[in-house]
Every structure is written in structure tokens, then in C-alpha cells.
Coordinates of C-alpha atoms in Angstrom, one line a residue:
X10 CA 0.2 0.1 -0.1
X11 CA 2.9 2.5 1.0
X12 CA 4.7 1.7 -2.3
X13 CA 1.4 2.1 -4.4
X14 CA 0.9 5.6 -2.4
X15 CA 4.4 6.5 -3.3
X16 CA 4.0 6.1 -7.0
X17 CA 0.7 8.0 -7.1
X18 CA 2.7 10.8 -5.3
X19 CA 5.6 10.9 -7.7
X20 CA 3.0 11.0 -10.7
X21 CA 1.3 13.9 -9.4
X22 CA 4.2 15.5 -8.5
X23 CA 5.5 15.2 -12.2
X24 CA 2.1 16.3 -13.2
X25 CA 2.4 19.6 -11.2
X26 CA 5.9 20.2 -12.4
X27 CA 5.2 20.8 -16.3
X28 CA 2.4 23.3 -15.8
X29 CA 4.4 25.2 -13.4
X30 CA 7.1 25.6 -15.7
X31 CA 4.9 27.0 -18.2
X32 CA 3.3 29.6 -15.8
X33 CA 6.9 30.7 -15.0
X34 CA 7.9 31.3 -19.0
X35 CA 4.3 33.0 -19.0
X36 CA 4.7 35.2 -15.8
X37 CA 8.3 36.2 -16.5
X38 CA 8.6 39.9 -17.3
X39 CA 10.2 40.1 -21.0
X40 CA 11.3 43.2 -22.6
X41 CA 9.0 44.5 -25.3
X42 CA 11.7 45.1 -27.7
X43 CA 15.5 45.9 -28.1
X44 CA 17.5 47.7 -30.4
X45 CA 20.5 46.1 -32.3
X46 CA 23.5 47.1 -34.3
X47 CA 23.6 45.3 -37.6
X48 CA 26.4 45.7 -40.3
X49 CA 26.5 48.2 -42.8
X50 CA 25.8 47.4 -46.6
X51 CA 28.2 47.7 -49.4
X52 CA 26.8 50.6 -51.7
X53 CA 26.8 51.2 -55.5
X54 CA 25.5 54.6 -56.7
X55 CA 23.8 55.2 -53.7
X56 CA 24.6 58.2 -51.1
X57 CA 23.3 56.3 -48.0
X58 CA 21.8 53.0 -47.5
X59 CA 19.8 50.9 -44.9
X60 CA 20.3 51.9 -41.2
X61 CA 23.0 50.3 -38.9
X62 CA 20.8 50.0 -36.1
X63 CA 17.6 48.6 -35.8
X64 CA 14.6 47.6 -33.3
X65 CA 13.1 44.1 -33.1
X66 CA 9.7 43.6 -31.0
X67 CA 9.2 40.6 -28.9
X68 CA 6.4 40.1 -31.2
X69 CA 8.2 39.7 -34.4
X70 CA 11.1 38.1 -33.0
X71 CA 8.9 35.0 -31.6
X72 CA 7.1 35.2 -35.3
X73 CA 10.5 35.4 -37.3
X74 CA 11.9 32.4 -35.0
X75 CA 8.8 30.1 -35.7
X76 CA 8.6 30.7 -39.2
X77 CA 12.4 30.0 -39.8
X78 CA 12.3 27.2 -37.5
X79 CA 9.1 25.7 -39.5
X80 CA 11.0 26.2 -42.9
X81 CA 14.0 24.2 -41.7
X82 CA 12.0 21.6 -40.3
X83 CA 9.8 21.3 -43.2
X84 CA 12.8 21.1 -45.4
X85 CA 14.6 18.6 -43.1
X86 CA 11.2 16.4 -43.5
X87 CA 11.2 16.9 -47.6
X88 CA 14.9 15.5 -47.3
X89 CA 13.9 12.3 -45.1
X90 CA 10.8 12.0 -47.4
X91 CA 12.8 12.2 -50.7
X92 CA 15.4 9.6 -49.4
X93 CA 12.2 7.4 -48.6
X94 CA 11.4 7.7 -52.2
X95 CA 7.8 9.3 -51.5
X96 CA 9.1 12.5 -53.0
X97 CA 10.2 11.7 -56.6
X98 CA 11.9 14.0 -59.4
X99 CA 13.8 17.1 -58.4
X100 CA 13.8 18.7 -55.1
X101 CA 15.8 21.8 -54.0
X102 CA 15.8 22.4 -50.4
X103 CA 16.8 25.6 -48.6
X104 CA 17.4 24.8 -44.8
X105 CA 20.4 26.1 -43.6
X106 CA 21.0 28.6 -46.4
X107 CA 19.6 31.4 -45.2
X108 CA 17.2 31.0 -49.7
X109 CA 16.5 28.7 -49.1
X110 CA 19.6 23.8 -48.4
X111 CA 20.9 26.9 -48.1
X112 CA 20.7 28.5 -44.8
X113 CA 18.2 30.9 -46.5
X114 CA 15.4 30.7 -43.9
X115 CA 16.7 34.3 -43.0
X116 CA 16.3 34.9 -46.6
X117 CA 12.8 34.1 -47.0
X118 CA 11.6 35.4 -43.8
X119 CA 13.9 38.4 -43.7
X120 CA 12.2 39.6 -47.2
X121 CA 8.9 38.9 -46.3
X122 CA 9.4 41.0 -43.2
X123 CA 10.4 43.8 -45.4
X124 CA 7.7 44.1 -47.6
X125 CA 3.7 43.9 -47.5
X126 CA 1.6 40.9 -48.3
X127 CA 0.3 42.9 -51.4
X128 CA 3.6 43.3 -52.8
X129 CA 5.0 40.5 -55.2
X130 CA 7.6 38.1 -55.3
X131 CA 9.0 35.7 -57.9
X132 CA 11.9 32.9 -57.6
X133 CA 13.8 30.0 -59.1
X134 CA 13.3 26.6 -57.9
X135 CA 14.6 26.5 -54.6
X136 CA 10.8 28.0 -53.5
X137 CA 9.7 25.9 -50.6
X138 CA 10.4 28.4 -48.3
X139 CA 9.1 31.5 -50.0
X140 CA 5.9 29.6 -50.6
X141 CA 5.5 29.2 -47.0
X142 CA 6.1 33.1 -46.1
X143 CA 4.0 33.8 -48.8
X144 CA 0.8 32.4 -46.7
X145 CA 0.7 28.6 -47.8
X146 CA 0.4 25.9 -45.3
X147 CA 3.3 23.5 -44.6
X148 CA 0.4 20.5 -45.2
X149 CA -0.2 22.2 -48.7
X150 CA 3.6 22.6 -49.6
X151 CA 4.5 18.7 -48.6
X152 CA 1.5 17.6 -50.3
X153 CA 2.4 19.3 -53.5
X154 CA 6.0 17.6 -53.0
X155 CA 4.5 14.2 -52.8
X156 CA 2.3 14.7 -55.9
X157 CA -1.2 14.7 -53.7
X158 CA -4.3 16.2 -54.5
X159 CA -4.2 18.5 -51.5
X160 CA -1.2 20.1 -52.7
X161 CA -1.2 23.9 -53.5
X162 CA -0.9 23.0 -57.2
X163 CA -3.1 20.1 -56.8
X164 CA -0.1 17.8 -56.9
X165 CA 0.7 18.6 -60.2
X166 CA 3.5 21.2 -59.9
X167 CA 5.8 19.4 -57.5
X168 CA 8.9 21.0 -56.0
X169 CA 9.8 23.7 -58.7
X170 CA 6.2 24.9 -59.5
X171 CA 4.4 26.0 -56.4
X172 CA 1.9 29.4 -56.3
X173 CA 0.5 31.6 -53.9
X174 CA -1.6 34.8 -54.1
X175 CA 1.2 37.6 -55.3
X176 CA 3.9 34.4 -55.5
X177 CA 4.8 33.4 -59.0
X178 CA 6.7 30.6 -58.4
X179 CA 8.9 28.4 -58.5
X180 CA 10.3 28.5 -62.0
X181 CA 12.4 25.5 -63.5
X182 CA 14.6 27.2 -66.0
X183 CA 17.3 29.0 -64.5
X184 CA 17.1 33.0 -64.9
X185 CA 13.8 32.8 -66.9
X186 CA 12.0 34.2 -63.8
X187 CA 14.1 37.5 -64.1
X188 CA 12.3 39.0 -66.9
X189 CA 8.9 37.7 -65.7
X190 CA 9.5 39.5 -62.6
X191 CA 10.1 42.7 -64.7
X192 CA 6.9 42.4 -66.3
X193 CA 5.1 42.2 -62.9
X194 CA 6.7 45.2 -61.8
X195 CA 5.6 46.7 -65.3
X196 CA 2.0 45.5 -64.2
X197 CA 2.3 47.4 -61.0
X198 CA 3.3 50.5 -62.5
X199 CA 0.9 50.3 -65.3
X200 CA -2.2 49.7 -63.0
X201 CA -1.0 52.5 -60.5
X202 CA -0.5 50.4 -57.7
X203 CA 2.0 51.3 -54.9
X204 CA 3.4 47.7 -55.2
X205 CA 6.9 46.3 -55.9
X206 CA 8.1 43.0 -57.3
X207 CA 10.8 40.9 -55.5
X208 CA 12.8 39.3 -58.4
X209 CA 15.4 36.6 -57.4
X210 CA 17.9 34.6 -58.9
X211 CA 21.1 32.8 -57.9
X212 CA 24.9 33.6 -58.6
X213 CA 24.8 30.7 -61.2
X214 CA 22.1 32.6 -63.2
X215 CA 23.9 36.1 -62.6
X216 CA 25.7 36.0 -65.7
X217 CA 22.8 35.3 -68.3
X218 CA 22.1 37.7 -70.8
X219 CA 18.2 37.8 -70.3
X220 CA 18.8 39.4 -66.9
X221 CA 21.2 42.2 -68.1
X222 CA 18.1 42.9 -70.9
X223 CA 15.6 42.9 -67.7
X224 CA 17.6 45.5 -66.0
X225 CA 17.7 47.5 -69.2
X226 CA 13.9 47.6 -69.7
X227 CA 13.5 48.1 -65.7
X228 CA 15.8 50.9 -65.7
X229 CA 14.3 52.7 -69.0
X230 CA 10.9 52.3 -67.7
X231 CA 11.9 53.0 -63.8
X232 CA 10.0 49.9 -63.1
X233 CA 9.3 49.3 -59.1
X234 CA 11.4 46.3 -59.6
X235 CA 14.1 44.9 -56.6
X236 CA 16.4 42.2 -58.3
X237 CA 18.0 40.0 -55.6
X238 CA 21.0 37.9 -56.5
X239 CA 20.9 34.9 -53.6
X240 CA 24.8 34.6 -53.9
X241 CA 25.5 31.2 -52.2
X242 CA 29.0 31.3 -53.8
X243 CA 28.7 28.0 -55.3
X244 CA 26.2 27.7 -58.0
X245 CA 25.4 24.4 -58.9
X246 CA 29.0 23.4 -58.1
X247 CA 31.4 25.7 -59.2
X248 CA 32.9 28.6 -56.9
X249 CA 31.8 32.3 -57.8
X250 CA 35.6 33.1 -58.5
X251 CA 36.0 30.6 -61.2
X252 CA 32.7 31.5 -62.7
X253 CA 32.5 35.2 -62.9
X254 CA 35.0 37.8 -63.7
X255 CA 33.3 40.3 -61.4
X256 CA 31.9 38.7 -57.9
X257 CA 30.3 42.2 -57.0
X258 CA 26.8 40.9 -58.1
X259 CA 25.4 44.2 -56.6
X260 CA 27.3 46.1 -59.2
X261 CA 26.2 44.1 -62.1
X262 CA 23.4 46.6 -62.8
X263 CA 26.2 49.4 -63.7
X264 CA 23.6 52.3 -64.1
X265 CA 21.1 50.7 -61.4
X266 CA 21.8 51.3 -57.5
X267 CA 22.8 48.2 -55.7
X268 CA 23.2 47.2 -52.0
X269 CA 24.9 44.1 -50.6
X270 CA 24.0 42.3 -47.4
X271 CA 27.5 40.7 -46.0
X272 CA 30.6 40.8 -44.3
X273 CA 33.5 38.2 -44.8
X274 CA 35.3 36.3 -42.0
X275 CA 38.4 35.0 -42.7
X276 CA 38.8 31.2 -41.9
X277 CA 41.6 28.9 -42.4
X278 CA 42.1 28.1 -46.3
X279 CA 43.4 30.0 -49.2
X280 CA 40.6 32.4 -49.4
X281 CA 38.0 34.1 -47.4
X282 CA 35.3 32.2 -45.8
X283 CA 32.0 33.7 -46.0
X284 CA 30.3 35.1 -42.6
X285 CA 27.3 36.1 -44.6
X286 CA 24.9 38.8 -43.2
X287 CA 22.4 37.6 -45.8
X288 CA 21.8 34.9 -42.9
X289 CA 21.0 37.6 -40.4
X290 CA 17.2 38.1 -40.6
X291 CA 17.7 41.4 -39.4
X292 CA 19.8 42.8 -42.0
X293 CA 17.9 41.2 -44.6
X294 CA 14.8 42.9 -43.3
X295 CA 16.4 46.4 -43.2
X296 CA 17.9 46.1 -46.5
X297 CA 14.5 44.9 -48.2
X298 CA 12.6 47.9 -46.4
X299 CA 15.0 50.4 -47.8
X300 CA 15.2 48.8 -51.6
X301 CA 11.1 48.5 -51.2
X302 CA 11.2 52.3 -50.0
X303 CA 13.5 53.4 -52.9
X304 CA 11.4 51.7 -55.6
X305 CA 7.9 53.0 -54.1
X306 CA 9.5 56.5 -54.4
X307 CA 9.6 56.3 -58.2
X308 CA 13.2 55.9 -58.6
X309 CA 13.1 52.9 -60.6
X310 CA 14.9 49.4 -59.9
X311 CA 17.5 48.4 -57.3
X312 CA 19.9 45.5 -57.0
X313 CA 20.5 43.4 -53.7
X314 CA 23.2 40.9 -53.4
X315 CA 22.3 38.5 -50.5
X316 CA 25.6 36.5 -49.8
X317 CA 24.3 33.4 -48.0
X318 CA 25.3 29.7 -48.0
X319 CA 24.0 26.2 -48.5
X320 CA 24.6 23.4 -46.1
X321 CA 23.7 20.7 -48.6
X322 CA 24.2 20.4 -52.2
X323 CA 22.6 22.1 -55.0
X324 CA 20.0 19.6 -55.2
X325 CA 19.2 16.3 -53.5
X326 CA 21.5 14.6 -56.1
X327 CA 24.5 16.5 -55.0
X328 CA 26.3 15.4 -52.1
X329 CA 28.0 18.9 -51.9
X330 CA 31.4 18.2 -50.5
X331 CA 33.2 17.5 -53.9
X332 CA 34.0 21.4 -54.5
X333 CA 34.5 22.3 -50.9
X334 CA 35.6 20.9 -47.6
X335 CA 33.3 19.3 -44.7
X336 CA 35.2 21.9 -42.4
X337 CA 34.3 24.9 -44.3
X338 CA 30.4 23.7 -44.3
X339 CA 31.0 23.3 -40.2
X340 CA 32.6 26.8 -39.9
X341 CA 29.5 28.6 -41.5
X342 CA 27.1 26.3 -39.7
X343 CA 28.7 27.4 -36.3
X344 CA 29.4 30.7 -36.7
X345 CA 26.7 32.2 -39.0
X346 CA 23.5 29.6 -38.7
X347 CA 20.6 32.0 -39.0
X348 CA 18.2 30.7 -36.3
X349 CA 21.0 30.6 -33.8
X350 CA 21.6 34.0 -34.5
X351 CA 18.1 35.0 -33.8
X352 CA 17.9 33.0 -31.0
X353 CA 20.9 34.2 -29.1
X354 CA 20.0 38.0 -29.7
X355 CA 16.4 37.2 -28.2
X356 CA 17.6 35.4 -25.3
X357 CA 20.4 37.8 -24.3
X358 CA 18.3 40.7 -24.7
X359 CA 15.4 39.3 -22.4
X360 CA 12.8 38.9 -25.6
X361 CA 12.4 35.1 -25.0
X362 CA 13.3 32.6 -22.7
X363 CA 15.4 29.3 -24.0
X364 CA 12.4 27.5 -22.4
X365 CA 9.8 29.3 -24.4
X366 CA 12.0 28.8 -27.6
X367 CA 12.1 25.3 -27.2
X368 CA 8.1 25.1 -26.7
X369 CA 7.8 26.7 -29.9
X370 CA 10.4 24.1 -31.5
X371 CA 8.0 21.3 -29.9
X372 CA 5.0 22.7 -31.7
X373 CA 6.8 23.1 -35.0
X374 CA 7.9 19.6 -35.0
X375 CA 4.4 18.3 -34.3
X376 CA 3.1 20.4 -37.0
X377 CA 5.7 19.3 -39.4
X378 CA 5.0 15.9 -38.5
X379 CA 1.0 16.1 -38.5
X380 CA 1.5 17.6 -42.4
X381 CA 3.8 14.9 -43.5
X382 CA 1.2 12.3 -42.6
X383 CA -1.6 13.9 -44.2
X384 CA 1.3 14.3 -47.5
X385 CA 1.4 10.5 -47.5
X386 CA -2.1 9.7 -46.6
X387 CA -3.9 12.4 -49.2
X388 CA -4.9 10.6 -52.4
X389 CA -3.0 11.4 -55.7
X390 CA -5.1 13.5 -58.3
X391 CA -7.2 11.2 -60.7
X392 CA -5.7 10.6 -64.2
X393 CA -8.8 12.5 -66.0
X394 CA -7.8 15.5 -63.9
X395 CA -4.4 15.8 -65.9
X396 CA -5.7 18.4 -68.3
X397 CA -7.2 20.8 -65.9
X398 CA -6.2 24.1 -64.9
X399 CA -4.2 25.1 -68.0
X400 CA -6.5 28.7 -67.9
X401 CA -7.8 30.2 -65.2
X402 CA -11.2 31.0 -66.4
X403 CA -12.2 29.3 -69.6
X404 CA -14.9 27.1 -70.7
X405 CA -14.2 23.4 -70.4
X406 CA -12.3 22.2 -73.6
X407 CA -10.5 19.3 -75.0
X408 CA -6.8 18.4 -74.7
X409 CA -5.0 16.0 -76.6
X410 CA -3.2 13.3 -75.0
X411 CA -0.1 11.1 -75.8
X412 CA -1.8 10.5 -79.1
X413 CA -4.7 12.0 -81.1
X414 CA -7.1 8.8 -79.7
X415 CA -6.6 10.1 -76.0
X416 CA -8.5 12.8 -75.0
X417 CA -8.7 14.9 -71.8
X418 CA -11.1 17.3 -70.5
X419 CA -9.7 20.9 -69.4
X420 CA -11.8 22.4 -66.6
X421 CA -10.7 25.9 -65.1

């Protein structure tokens, strides 16, 4: 009997301890905001750039942390599903990149924090993080990756073709989204809307001629377009020093002003290793706000270079260590991880506690697991819907299949 009472006492004691820890977190007096110094941007044809100090509120900090953690966990789950052969085809991840993997969580979340929901964004094929920050759920994204009916493109777009309101993909052709972004900016100006278009591309696409043609037209017509080069330093697998005669991508517009969000840190080896403030969400946010205000003022386009890094290979088929060392990857991961940078700032400035952030981590993991279960259990779209949604608002019509005797019906 005594043993039974002791066991009950231990259970009750344990049960009472957990709520107490939550009460402790809830009752602690946190600061409402804090001011941080951020790195000065490199400038081209600009007399002044973004501020070198910024204010982070507790509310925004918690939101940014949750969003970045969600993007990373979502990409890690996508990595797992791909290796299990549940996700097939191309799959370009963005965790650890700050675009997006890259440690690009700070990129997609920071860019979104610097613009309005009514603004526009278009990017290349590393688009999962942007799809989430533009408003779609993890469930819709993972279901699209697994080719299920509940995906954001009804299971027919896959990794490289995801869309949301004011988000135009997800484009599979390297660099082809840049002229499209200039066209979206033209529509903003033509319709007289106080909106801008963020047009993203990587360092690997930066040498293409169509990008310079888009620069020229945007400058001639003073389009509200922010051209953003996400420089992860290796393109598909070649270092920028070997691929480009000039690695100052923010100056590539020549007659278009530009800014670069970064500072180098010298590590062991023959050349500087990147400690990139494109992986600092506050630097990215302030640079984006500055660039958006510049475009809204009617001055025309502006270039941004975000120096980032990817922990993984270019795609799931790339091991990512044949053109760089594991030590280099680990150095960047340990010194410039975007989530750790934000976490340290918030904890050290009394904007949040370690326990509170751990609770967010647990909630995010559960959200990802629930979304993954949906993405593997949801049915695939039926074959008869193969021709659906070719046009957005057209009467139904027939689409020829693989030969003239196979017909599919297209419904908008």
C-alpha cells in the first residue's frame, strides 16, 4: 500500500511540475523590444543605405523564429521523404541557407518581413521557403511535394512549381523568372499600384544575358523591381571566383543602384570564408525595407545581393562536398546559422527565454509531422484531371493526350 501511495505521489508531483514551468515562462517579465546594431551594407550608386541599428519587438522576434524553424523543419522532412522515395523527381531544399539547403531561412523570412502582403515575389526553383512565407501551409507544400491532391498546385506542380497569392513560383528554367519579374513590376506601375516586385535569382544565373536585358528595360521604364541575387558562392557546384570575372553582383546593374548584405570572415584556407549577413534576418529585413522604399518613391529598380550559404548540395542528387571541404561547411554552420543568431539575440536581450523557444520547437515539430502524415495519406489526383487548370477562367475544352485518340477534358 505504501509503495502504491508513493507511486501516485510521484505521478502527481511530476504532473504538477510541468504546468509550473509553463506558468514560469508566462509570468516572466520580458522586454517589449530591443535595439541591435547590424552590419553596414556595401553600396553602389547610393549616397546612403539601410540603417545600422534596428529595433526588434518581442512579437516580431517570436514570429520570425517560428517561421524560420518551420522552414528548416519542413525542408528536413522533405529531405527524409525524398530519401524514402515518397518525393520523386527534382527537389531543391533551402534549409540552412538562409534561400532557401541553403541557410536561406533568414532570406525568405527577412524578405517577407520587409515588404507588404500586397507586394509580389518571384523566384527560381528553390521555392519551398518562399511558398510558406507568402502564406501557404506546410500541409499544402508537403502534399505538393508528394504529388497529392491536397497540394498547393493539386499535386501537378511538384517541388519547382508552387504558387500562392502574389507569389509566381517556383520556375524551373534558370534565370527565366527575372524577365517575368520585370513584367510583374511593369504591371504594378501600369495599374498605378504602390506595389513592388521582388525578383530573385542565384549567382549561377547572374551571368545570363536575359538578366541584363531585364535590367535595361526596368531602368528605362523606372519599374518598381528589386532584383535580388542570392549568392550562395557555389552556383550548382562551381565557386563564384571560377565562374564570374566580377563577383560584385550588386554592381552588375551598372546604371542601377545596388547594395550588398554581407561581411566576410576569414577562415583557414586560401581565401576568405563567408560570414554572411544575408543569414542575419535583421540585416535582410532592413535592406529589403530600404530597397522597397526606394522603388516606391518612383526612382526605378534597385539591385540587392544577399550573400548566403547552403549546407547541402545544390539538389538532392548533389552530395555538396566535392567542391568544398566539410570543415568549411561546419565553420559557417557554427558561426552564422540564421536561427541561432536570432535565438542568441532574443535570449541575451530578454525578448524570450530558452524554455519558451524550446516550446516553439516542439510545436513546430508536431506541425511538420502532422503535415507529413497528411502528405503521405492524401490521394493522388485522378488521371482524368490531368488536363485541368490550363487556363484560369475558360469554358471546358478537350486536350489531346499522348496520341490523337487520347483526350482529356480541361476545366478551369
